[in-house]
Coordinates of N, CA and C and ligand atoms in Angstrom, one line a residue:
M177 N 40.6 178.3 120.5 CA 41.4 177.1 120.0 C 42.8 177.7 119.9
S178 N 43.8 177.0 120.4 CA 45.2 177.5 120.2 C 45.7 177.3 118.8
K179 N 46.4 178.3 118.4 CA 46.9 178.2 116.9 C 48.0 177.3 116.8
R180 N 47.8 176.4 115.7 CA 48.8 175.4 115.5 C 50.1 176.2 114.8
I181 N 51.2 175.5 114.9 CA 52.4 176.1 114.1 C 52.2 175.4 112.7
V182 N 52.3 176.3 111.7 CA 52.2 175.7 110.3 C 53.5 175.9 109.7
E183 N 53.9 174.9 109.0 CA 55.2 174.8 108.2 C 54.9 174.9 106.8
I184 N 55.8 175.6 106.0 CA 55.7 175.6 104.7 C 56.8 174.6 104.1
S185 N 56.5 173.7 103.2 CA 57.5 172.8 102.7 C 57.6 173.1 101.0
P186 N 58.5 174.0 100.8 CA 58.6 174.4 99.3 C 59.1 173.3 98.4
S187 N 58.3 173.0 97.4 CA 58.5 172.0 96.5 C 59.6 172.3 95.4
V188 N 60.7 171.6 95.4 CA 61.8 171.9 94.5 C 61.4 171.9 92.9
L189 N 60.2 171.1 92.8 CA 59.8 171.1 91.4 C 59.3 172.4 90.8
G190 N 59.1 173.3 91.7 CA 58.6 174.7 91.3 C 59.9 175.6 91.2
A191 N 61.1 175.2 91.6 CA 62.1 176.1 91.7 C 62.9 176.1 90.4
D192 N 63.8 177.0 90.2 CA 64.6 177.2 89.0 C 65.8 176.2 89.3
L193 N 65.8 175.1 88.6 CA 66.8 174.1 88.9 C 68.1 174.5 88.5
M194 N 68.4 175.4 87.6 CA 69.7 175.9 87.2 C 70.2 176.8 88.3
R195 N 69.4 177.3 89.2 CA 69.9 178.1 90.3 C 69.5 177.5 91.7
L196 N 69.4 176.2 91.8 CA 68.9 175.5 92.9 C 69.5 176.0 94.2
G197 N 70.9 176.0 94.2 CA 71.6 176.4 95.4 C 71.1 177.8 96.0
E198 N 70.9 178.7 95.0 CA 70.4 180.1 95.5 C 69.0 180.0 96.0
E199 N 68.2 179.1 95.3 CA 66.8 178.9 95.7 C 66.7 178.4 97.2
I200 N 67.5 177.5 97.4 CA 67.5 176.9 98.8 C 67.9 177.9 99.8
K201 N 69.0 178.7 99.5 CA 69.4 179.8 100.4 C 68.2 180.8 100.6
M202 N 67.5 181.1 99.5 CA 66.3 181.9 99.7 C 65.3 181.3 100.7
V203 N 65.0 180.0 100.5 CA 64.1 179.4 101.5 C 64.5 179.4 102.9
E204 N 65.9 179.2 103.1 CA 66.6 179.3 104.5 C 66.3 180.7 105.0
S205 N 66.6 181.8 104.1 CA 66.6 183.1 104.6 C 65.1 183.5 105.0
L206 N 64.2 182.9 104.5 CA 62.8 183.2 104.7 C 62.2 182.4 106.1
G207 N 63.1 181.8 106.6 CA 62.7 181.2 108.0 C 61.9 179.9 107.8
I208 N 62.0 179.3 106.6 CA 61.4 178.1 106.4 C 62.3 176.9 106.9
H209 N 61.6 175.7 107.4 CA 62.4 174.8 107.9 C 62.4 173.4 107.1
W210 N 61.4 173.4 106.2 CA 61.2 172.2 105.4 C 61.6 172.4 103.9
L211 N 61.8 171.2 103.2 CA 62.0 171.3 101.8 C 61.4 170.0 101.1
H212 N 60.6 170.2 100.2 CA 59.7 169.0 99.6 C 60.4 168.5 98.3
L213 N 60.7 167.3 98.3 CA 61.4 166.7 97.2 C 60.6 165.6 96.6
D214 N 60.0 166.0 95.3 CA 59.0 165.1 94.7 C 59.8 164.1 93.8
N215 N 59.8 162.8 94.1 CA 60.5 161.8 93.3 C 59.4 161.0 92.6
M216 N 59.6 161.0 91.2 CA 58.7 160.3 90.3 C 59.3 159.3 89.4
D217 N 58.7 158.2 89.2 CA 59.3 157.2 88.5 C 58.7 157.0 86.9
G218 N 57.9 157.9 86.6 CA 57.3 157.7 85.2 C 56.2 156.6 85.2
H219 N 55.9 156.0 86.2 CA 54.9 154.8 86.2 C 53.9 155.2 87.2
F220 N 54.2 155.5 88.4 CA 53.1 155.8 89.3 C 52.5 157.1 89.0
A221 N 53.3 158.0 88.5 CA 52.9 159.4 88.1 C 53.3 159.5 86.7
P222 N 52.6 160.3 85.9 CA 53.1 160.5 84.4 C 54.2 161.5 84.2
N223 N 55.3 161.4 85.0 CA 56.4 162.3 84.9 C 57.6 161.6 85.6
I224 N 58.8 162.1 85.2 CA 60.0 161.5 85.8 C 60.7 162.8 86.4
S225 N 61.2 162.6 87.6 CA 61.9 163.8 88.2 C 63.3 163.4 88.6
F226 N 63.4 163.1 90.0 CA 64.8 162.8 90.3 C 64.8 161.6 91.4
G227 N 66.0 161.2 91.9 CA 66.1 160.1 92.7 C 67.0 160.4 93.9
P228 N 67.5 159.3 94.6 CA 68.3 159.5 95.7 C 69.6 160.3 95.6
D229 N 70.2 160.2 94.4 CA 71.5 161.0 94.3 C 71.2 162.5 94.3
F230 N 70.1 162.9 93.9 CA 69.6 164.3 93.9 C 69.4 164.7 95.4
V231 N 68.8 163.8 96.2 CA 68.5 164.1 97.6 C 69.9 164.3 98.4
R232 N 70.9 163.3 98.0 CA 72.1 163.4 98.6 C 72.9 164.7 98.4
A233 N 72.7 165.2 97.1 CA 73.3 166.5 96.8 C 72.8 167.6 97.5
I234 N 71.5 167.6 97.7 CA 70.7 168.6 98.4 C 71.1 168.5 99.9
R235 N 71.2 167.3 100.4 CA 71.6 167.3 101.8 C 72.9 167.9 102.2
K236 N 73.9 167.8 101.3 CA 75.2 168.4 101.4 C 75.0 169.9 101.5
Q237 N 74.1 170.5 100.9 CA 74.0 172.0 100.9 C 73.2 172.6 101.9
T238 N 72.3 171.8 102.8 CA 71.3 172.4 103.7 C 71.0 171.5 104.8
N239 N 70.6 172.2 105.9 CA 70.1 171.4 107.1 C 68.5 171.5 107.2
L240 N 67.9 171.9 106.1 CA 66.5 171.9 106.0 C 66.0 170.5 106.3
F241 N 64.7 170.4 106.7 CA 64.2 169.0 107.1 C 63.7 168.4 105.6
L242 N 64.4 167.4 105.2 CA 64.2 166.9 103.8 C 62.9 166.0 103.8
D243 N 61.9 166.5 103.2 CA 60.6 166.0 103.2 C 60.4 165.3 101.9
T244 N 60.6 164.0 101.9 CA 60.9 163.3 100.5 C 59.6 162.4 100.2
H245 N 59.0 162.9 99.1 CA 57.7 162.4 98.7 C 58.0 161.4 97.6
L246 N 57.8 160.1 97.7 CA 58.0 159.1 96.7 C 56.8 158.8 95.9
M247 N 56.7 159.2 94.8 CA 55.6 158.8 93.8 C 56.2 157.7 92.9
L248 N 56.4 156.6 93.6 CA 56.9 155.4 92.9 C 56.0 154.2 93.1
S249 N 55.8 153.4 92.1 CA 55.0 152.2 92.2 C 55.6 151.2 93.2
R250 N 57.0 151.0 93.2 CA 57.6 150.1 94.0 C 58.6 150.8 95.0
P251 N 58.1 151.5 96.0 CA 59.1 152.2 96.9 C 60.0 151.4 97.6
M252 N 59.5 150.2 98.0 CA 60.3 149.4 99.0 C 61.8 149.3 98.7
Q253 N 62.1 149.0 97.4 CA 63.4 148.7 96.9 C 64.3 150.0 97.0
Y254 N 63.7 151.2 97.2 CA 64.5 152.4 97.1 C 64.6 153.2 98.5
I255 N 63.9 152.6 99.5 CA 63.9 153.5 100.6 C 65.2 153.5 101.4
E256 N 65.9 152.4 101.3 CA 67.2 152.5 102.0 C 68.1 153.5 101.4
A257 N 68.1 153.6 100.0 CA 69.0 154.6 99.4 C 68.6 156.1 99.7
Y258 N 67.2 156.3 99.8 CA 66.8 157.5 100.3 C 67.2 157.9 101.8
A259 N 67.1 156.9 102.6 CA 67.5 157.0 104.0 C 69.1 157.4 104.0
K260 N 69.8 156.7 103.3 CA 71.2 156.9 103.3 C 71.6 158.2 102.7
A261 N 70.8 158.7 101.7 CA 70.9 160.0 101.1 C 70.7 161.2 102.0
G262 N 70.0 160.9 103.2 CA 69.8 161.9 104.0 C 68.4 162.4 104.2
A263 N 67.3 161.7 103.7 CA 66.0 162.1 103.9 C 65.6 162.0 105.4
D264 N 64.8 163.1 105.9 CA 64.4 163.1 107.2 C 63.1 162.4 107.3
L265 N 62.2 162.6 106.2 CA 60.8 161.9 106.2 C 60.8 161.3 104.8
I266 N 60.3 160.1 104.8 CA 59.9 159.5 103.5 C 58.5 159.1 103.6
T267 N 57.8 159.7 102.6 CA 56.4 159.5 102.3 C 56.1 158.7 101.2
V268 N 55.3 157.6 101.3 CA 55.0 156.7 100.2 C 53.4 156.7 100.1
H269 N 53.0 156.2 98.9 CA 51.5 156.3 98.7 C 50.7 155.0 99.0
A270 N 49.6 155.2 99.6 CA 48.7 154.1 99.9 C 48.4 153.3 98.7
E271 N 48.5 153.9 97.4 CA 48.1 153.2 96.2 C 49.2 152.5 95.5
A272 N 50.5 152.7 95.9 CA 51.6 152.0 95.5 C 51.4 150.5 95.4
E273 N 52.2 149.8 94.7 CA 52.0 148.3 94.6 C 52.6 147.6 95.7
D274 N 53.7 148.1 96.3 CA 54.1 147.4 97.6 C 53.2 147.6 98.7
N275 N 53.2 146.6 99.6 CA 52.4 146.7 100.9 C 52.7 148.0 101.6
C276 N 51.8 148.9 101.8 CA 52.0 150.2 102.4 C 52.5 150.0 103.9
A277 N 51.8 149.1 104.5 CA 52.1 149.0 106.1 C 53.5 148.5 106.1
E278 N 54.0 147.6 105.4 CA 55.3 146.9 105.4 C 56.3 148.0 105.0
T279 N 56.1 148.9 104.0 CA 56.9 149.9 103.7 C 57.1 150.9 104.8
L280 N 56.0 151.3 105.4 CA 56.1 152.3 106.5 C 57.0 151.7 107.6
E281 N 56.8 150.4 107.9 CA 57.6 149.7 109.0 C 59.1 149.8 108.6
A282 N 59.3 149.5 107.4 CA 60.8 149.4 106.9 C 61.3 150.8 106.9
I283 N 60.6 151.8 106.7 CA 61.2 153.2 106.7 C 61.5 153.4 108.1
H284 N 60.6 153.1 109.1 CA 61.0 153.5 110.6 C 62.2 152.5 110.9
A285 N 62.2 151.3 110.5 CA 63.5 150.5 110.8 C 64.7 151.1 110.4
L286 N 64.7 151.9 109.3 CA 65.9 152.7 108.9 C 66.1 154.0 109.7
G287 N 65.3 154.2 110.7 CA 65.5 155.4 111.5 C 65.0 156.7 110.9
V288 N 64.0 156.6 110.0 CA 63.5 157.8 109.3 C 62.1 157.9 109.6
R289 N 61.6 159.2 109.6 CA 60.1 159.4 109.9 C 59.4 158.9 108.6
A290 N 58.1 158.3 108.8 CA 57.4 157.9 107.7 C 56.1 158.4 107.6
G291 N 55.8 158.8 106.2 CA 54.5 159.3 105.9 C 53.7 158.6 104.8
V292 N 52.4 158.6 104.9 CA 51.5 157.9 103.9 C 50.7 159.1 103.1
S293 N 50.6 159.0 101.8 CA 49.9 159.9 101.0 C 48.8 159.2 100.3
I294 N 47.8 159.9 100.1 CA 46.5 159.5 99.3 C 46.2 160.5 98.2
N295 N 46.0 159.9 97.1 CA 45.6 160.6 95.8 C 44.2 161.2 95.9
P296 N 43.8 162.1 95.1 CA 42.6 162.7 95.0 C 41.4 161.7 95.0
E297 N 41.5 160.7 94.3 CA 40.4 159.7 94.2 C 40.4 158.6 95.3
T298 N 41.4 158.6 96.2 CA 41.4 157.6 97.2 C 40.6 158.1 98.4
P299 N 39.8 157.3 99.0 CA 38.9 157.7 100.2 C 39.9 157.7 101.4
V300 N 39.4 158.5 102.4 CA 40.2 158.6 103.7 C 40.2 157.2 104.4
S301 N 39.2 156.3 104.1 CA 39.1 155.1 104.8 C 40.4 154.3 104.5
A302 N 41.1 154.6 103.4 CA 42.4 153.8 103.1 C 43.5 154.1 104.1
L303 N 43.3 155.1 105.0 CA 44.3 155.5 106.0 C 44.1 154.7 107.2
E304 N 43.0 154.2 107.6 CA 42.6 153.7 108.9 C 43.7 152.7 109.5
L305 N 44.0 151.7 108.6 CA 45.0 150.7 109.3 C 46.4 151.3 109.2
L306 N 46.6 152.4 108.5 CA 48.1 152.9 108.3 C 48.5 154.0 109.4
L307 N 47.5 154.4 110.0 CA 47.8 155.8 110.9 C 48.6 155.3 112.0
P308 N 48.4 154.0 112.6 CA 49.3 153.7 113.8 C 50.8 153.4 113.3
L309 N 51.0 153.5 112.0 CA 52.4 153.2 111.5 C 53.0 154.4 110.9
C310 N 52.4 155.6 111.0 CA 53.0 156.8 110.2 C 53.1 158.0 111.2
D311 N 53.9 158.9 110.8 CA 54.1 160.2 111.5 C 53.4 161.4 110.7
L312 N 53.0 161.1 109.6 CA 52.5 162.3 108.7 C 51.6 161.6 107.7
V313 N 50.4 162.3 107.4 CA 49.6 162.1 106.3 C 49.6 163.2 105.2
L314 N 50.0 162.8 104.0 CA 50.1 163.8 102.9 C 48.8 163.6 102.0
V315 N 48.1 164.7 102.1 CA 46.9 164.7 101.3 C 47.1 165.4 100.0
M316 N 47.0 164.7 98.9 CA 47.2 165.2 97.6 C 45.9 166.1 97.1
T317 N 46.1 167.2 96.8 CA 45.1 168.1 96.4 C 45.1 168.3 94.8
V318 N 46.0 167.6 94.1 CA 46.1 167.6 92.7 C 46.4 166.1 92.3
K319 N 46.3 165.7 91.1 CA 46.9 164.4 90.7 C 48.3 164.6 90.6
P320 N 48.9 163.5 91.1 CA 50.5 163.6 91.2 C 51.0 163.6 89.8
G321 N 52.1 164.4 89.6 CA 52.8 164.4 88.3 C 53.4 165.8 87.9
F322 N 52.7 166.9 88.2 CA 53.2 168.2 87.8 C 52.8 169.3 88.7
G323 N 53.7 170.3 88.9 CA 53.4 171.4 89.6 C 52.5 172.4 88.8
G324 N 52.1 173.4 89.5 CA 51.2 174.4 88.8 C 49.7 174.0 88.5
Q325 N 49.2 173.0 89.1 CA 48.0 172.6 88.9 C 47.0 173.3 89.8
T326 N 45.7 173.2 89.6 CA 44.7 173.9 90.5 C 44.4 173.1 91.8
L327 N 44.3 173.6 93.0 CA 43.9 172.8 94.2 C 42.5 172.4 94.1
R328 N 42.2 171.2 94.5 CA 40.9 170.6 94.4 C 40.3 170.7 95.7
E329 N 39.1 171.4 95.7 CA 38.4 171.6 97.0 C 37.8 170.3 97.6
D330 N 37.4 169.4 96.8 CA 36.9 168.0 97.3 C 37.9 167.4 98.0
C331 N 39.2 167.6 97.8 CA 40.3 167.1 98.5 C 40.7 167.7 99.8
V332 N 40.4 169.0 99.8 CA 40.5 169.8 101.0 C 39.5 169.4 102.0
A333 N 38.2 169.0 101.5 CA 37.3 168.5 102.4 C 37.5 167.3 103.1
K334 N 38.5 166.6 102.7 CA 38.9 165.4 103.4 C 39.6 165.7 104.8
I335 N 40.2 166.8 104.8 CA 41.1 167.0 105.9 C 40.5 167.0 107.2
P336 N 39.3 167.6 107.5 CA 38.7 167.6 108.8 C 38.5 166.1 109.3
E337 N 38.0 165.3 108.2 CA 37.8 163.9 108.6 C 39.1 163.1 109.1
I338 N 40.1 163.5 108.2 CA 41.5 162.8 108.6 C 41.8 163.3 110.0
R339 N 41.7 164.5 110.4 CA 42.0 165.0 111.7 C 41.3 164.3 112.7
K340 N 40.0 164.0 112.5 CA 39.2 163.3 113.5 C 39.8 161.8 113.6
M341 N 40.2 161.3 112.5 CA 40.7 159.9 112.6 C 42.0 159.8 113.4
I342 N 42.9 160.9 113.1 CA 44.2 161.0 113.9 C 43.9 161.2 115.4
E343 N 42.9 162.1 115.7 CA 42.5 162.2 117.0 C 42.2 160.9 117.8
R344 N 41.4 160.1 117.1 CA 41.1 158.8 117.6 C 42.3 157.9 118.0
T345 N 43.3 158.0 117.2 CA 44.5 157.2 117.5 C 45.3 157.6 118.7
G346 N 45.2 159.0 119.1 CA 45.7 159.5 120.2 C 47.3 159.7 119.9
R347 N 47.7 159.6 118.6 CA 49.0 159.8 118.1 C 49.3 161.2 117.6
D348 N 50.5 161.6 117.6 CA 50.7 162.9 117.0 C 51.1 162.7 115.6
I349 N 50.3 163.0 114.7 CA 50.5 162.8 113.3 C 50.1 164.0 112.5
L350 N 51.1 164.5 111.7 CA 50.9 165.8 111.1 C 50.1 165.6 109.7
I351 N 49.4 166.6 109.4 CA 48.7 166.6 108.1 C 49.5 167.6 107.1
E352 N 49.8 167.0 106.0 CA 50.5 167.9 105.0 C 49.6 167.9 103.8
V353 N 49.5 169.1 103.1 CA 48.7 169.2 101.9 C 49.6 169.5 100.7
D354 N 49.4 168.8 99.6 CA 50.3 169.0 98.4 C 49.6 169.2 97.1
G355 N 49.7 170.3 96.5 CA 49.2 170.6 95.2 C 48.2 171.8 95.1
G356 N 48.8 172.8 94.3 CA 48.0 174.1 94.2 C 47.9 174.9 95.2
V357 N 48.6 174.8 96.3 CA 48.5 175.7 97.5 C 49.2 177.0 97.2
K358 N 48.4 178.0 97.4 CA 49.0 179.4 97.1 C 48.6 180.3 98.2
Q359 N 49.1 181.6 98.2 CA 48.8 182.5 99.2 C 47.3 182.7 99.3
S360 N 46.6 182.7 98.2 CA 45.2 183.0 98.2 C 44.3 182.0 98.8
N361 N 44.8 180.7 98.8 CA 43.9 179.6 99.5 C 44.5 179.0 100.8
A362 N 45.7 179.4 101.1 CA 46.4 178.9 102.3 C 45.6 178.9 103.5
A363 N 45.0 180.0 103.8 CA 44.2 180.2 105.0 C 43.0 179.1 105.1
R364 N 42.4 178.8 104.0 CA 41.3 177.8 104.0 C 41.9 176.4 104.3
V365 N 43.0 176.1 103.7 CA 43.7 174.8 103.9 C 44.1 174.7 105.4
I366 N 44.7 175.7 106.0 CA 45.1 175.7 107.4 C 43.8 175.6 108.3
D367 N 42.7 176.3 107.9 CA 41.5 176.1 108.7 C 40.9 174.8 108.7
A368 N 41.1 174.1 107.6 CA 40.6 172.7 107.4 C 41.3 171.7 108.2
G369 N 42.7 172.1 108.7 CA 43.3 171.3 109.6 C 44.8 170.9 109.2
A370 N 45.3 171.6 108.3 CA 46.6 171.2 107.7 C 47.8 171.8 108.6
D371 N 48.8 171.0 108.8 CA 49.9 171.5 109.6 C 51.1 171.9 108.7
V372 N 51.2 171.3 107.5 CA 52.3 171.5 106.6 C 51.7 171.8 105.2
L373 N 52.1 172.9 104.6 CA 51.7 173.2 103.3 C 52.8 173.2 102.3
V374 N 52.6 172.2 101.3 CA 53.7 172.2 100.2 C 53.3 173.3 99.3
M375 N 54.4 174.1 98.9 CA 54.1 175.2 97.9 C 55.3 175.1 96.8
G376 N 54.9 174.9 95.6 CA 55.9 174.9 94.6 C 55.9 176.2 93.8
T377 N 55.0 176.3 92.8 CA 54.9 177.5 92.1 C 54.4 178.7 92.9
G378 N 53.5 178.3 93.9 CA 53.0 179.4 94.8 C 54.0 180.1 95.6
L379 N 55.2 179.5 95.7 CA 56.2 180.2 96.5 C 57.4 180.6 95.5
F380 N 58.1 179.7 94.8 CA 59.1 180.0 94.1 C 58.8 180.9 92.8
R381 N 57.6 180.9 92.3 CA 57.3 181.7 91.2 C 56.4 183.0 91.6
A382 N 56.4 183.2 92.9 CA 55.6 184.4 93.4 C 56.5 185.6 93.2
E383 N 55.9 186.7 92.9 CA 56.5 187.9 92.8 C 57.3 188.3 94.0
D384 N 56.7 188.1 95.1 CA 57.4 188.4 96.5 C 57.3 187.3 97.5
P385 N 58.2 186.3 97.4 CA 58.1 185.1 98.2 C 58.1 185.5 99.7
K386 N 58.7 186.5 100.1 CA 58.8 186.8 101.5 C 57.3 187.2 101.9
S387 N 56.6 188.0 101.2 CA 55.2 188.3 101.7 C 54.3 187.1 101.7
V388 N 54.6 186.1 100.8 CA 53.8 184.8 100.8 C 54.0 184.2 102.1
V389 N 55.3 184.0 102.5 CA 55.5 183.3 103.8 C 55.0 184.2 105.0
Q390 N 55.1 185.4 105.0 CA 54.5 186.2 106.1 C 53.0 186.0 106.2
S391 N 52.4 186.1 105.0 CA 51.0 185.8 105.1 C 50.5 184.4 105.5
V392 N 51.3 183.5 105.0 CA 50.8 182.0 105.3 C 51.1 181.6 106.6
M393 N 52.4 182.0 107.1 CA 52.7 181.6 108.5 C 52.0 182.3 109.5
G394 N 51.6 183.6 109.2 CA 50.9 184.4 110.0 C 49.4 184.1 110.1
A395 N 48.9 183.2 109.1 CA 47.6 183.1 108.8 C 46.8 182.5 110.0
Ligands
DX5_1073 C1 52.7 167.0 92.2 C2 53.7 167.2 93.4 C3 53.6 168.6 94.1 C4 53.8 169.8 93.2 C5 53.3 170.9 93.9 O1 53.0 165.8 91.7 O2 53.7 166.2 94.4 O3 54.5 168.7 95.2 O4 55.2 170.0 92.9 O5 53.5 172.0 93.2 P1 52.5 173.2 93.2 O6 52.6 174.0 94.5 O7 53.0 174.1 92.0 O8 51.1 172.8 92.8
ZN1074 ZN1 54.8 166.2 96.5

């Protein structure tokens, strides 16, 4: 089997926000191409983080691919602001209150790539009708809300099934995994079929981020 290219998407939630500019430069210097931005509204997830203005500020600092994860109950009313702020990919949740298919179509209409995410308790069947409308599936391996939680193996077990569903569509859809990914479990997540690994604490709080990247990308 040919080796897939795996990307790391460092989650800014795990960075030192007082030194964010330097943290982004470190990510760039490690040869990483993505940056994961967790936006939370205090309703969909029990935490509040940041919004489109923050994404715009980061866009001015970097050419990294801005992987914008919206943990919002009503994402539809904000996607235009995120698109204008410079998001490259906007991922919304299948569990959100807005109709997910319509939201994905609206994201594409704004000229931005669209992703769909499922929470740990959501079955993969929720993706069936959404796959034709998206470019990426984000598999949550923790409950949305906070960095630094432990990766759930029952969620990793969903990945091979999602991979099969994607193959049946004949479309090129990436699988991204979010929550508790670390150097110690990355190979398992990649073997299960992930293309993109979100890493917050596992990268920014690591003693030697460079060796984390080398071991994960070389995994
Ligand atoms: C959880 C967020 C994750 C989180 C990942 O709500 O979506 O992106 O920041 O952080 P770690 O890698 O520390 O679990
Ligand atoms: Zn996330």
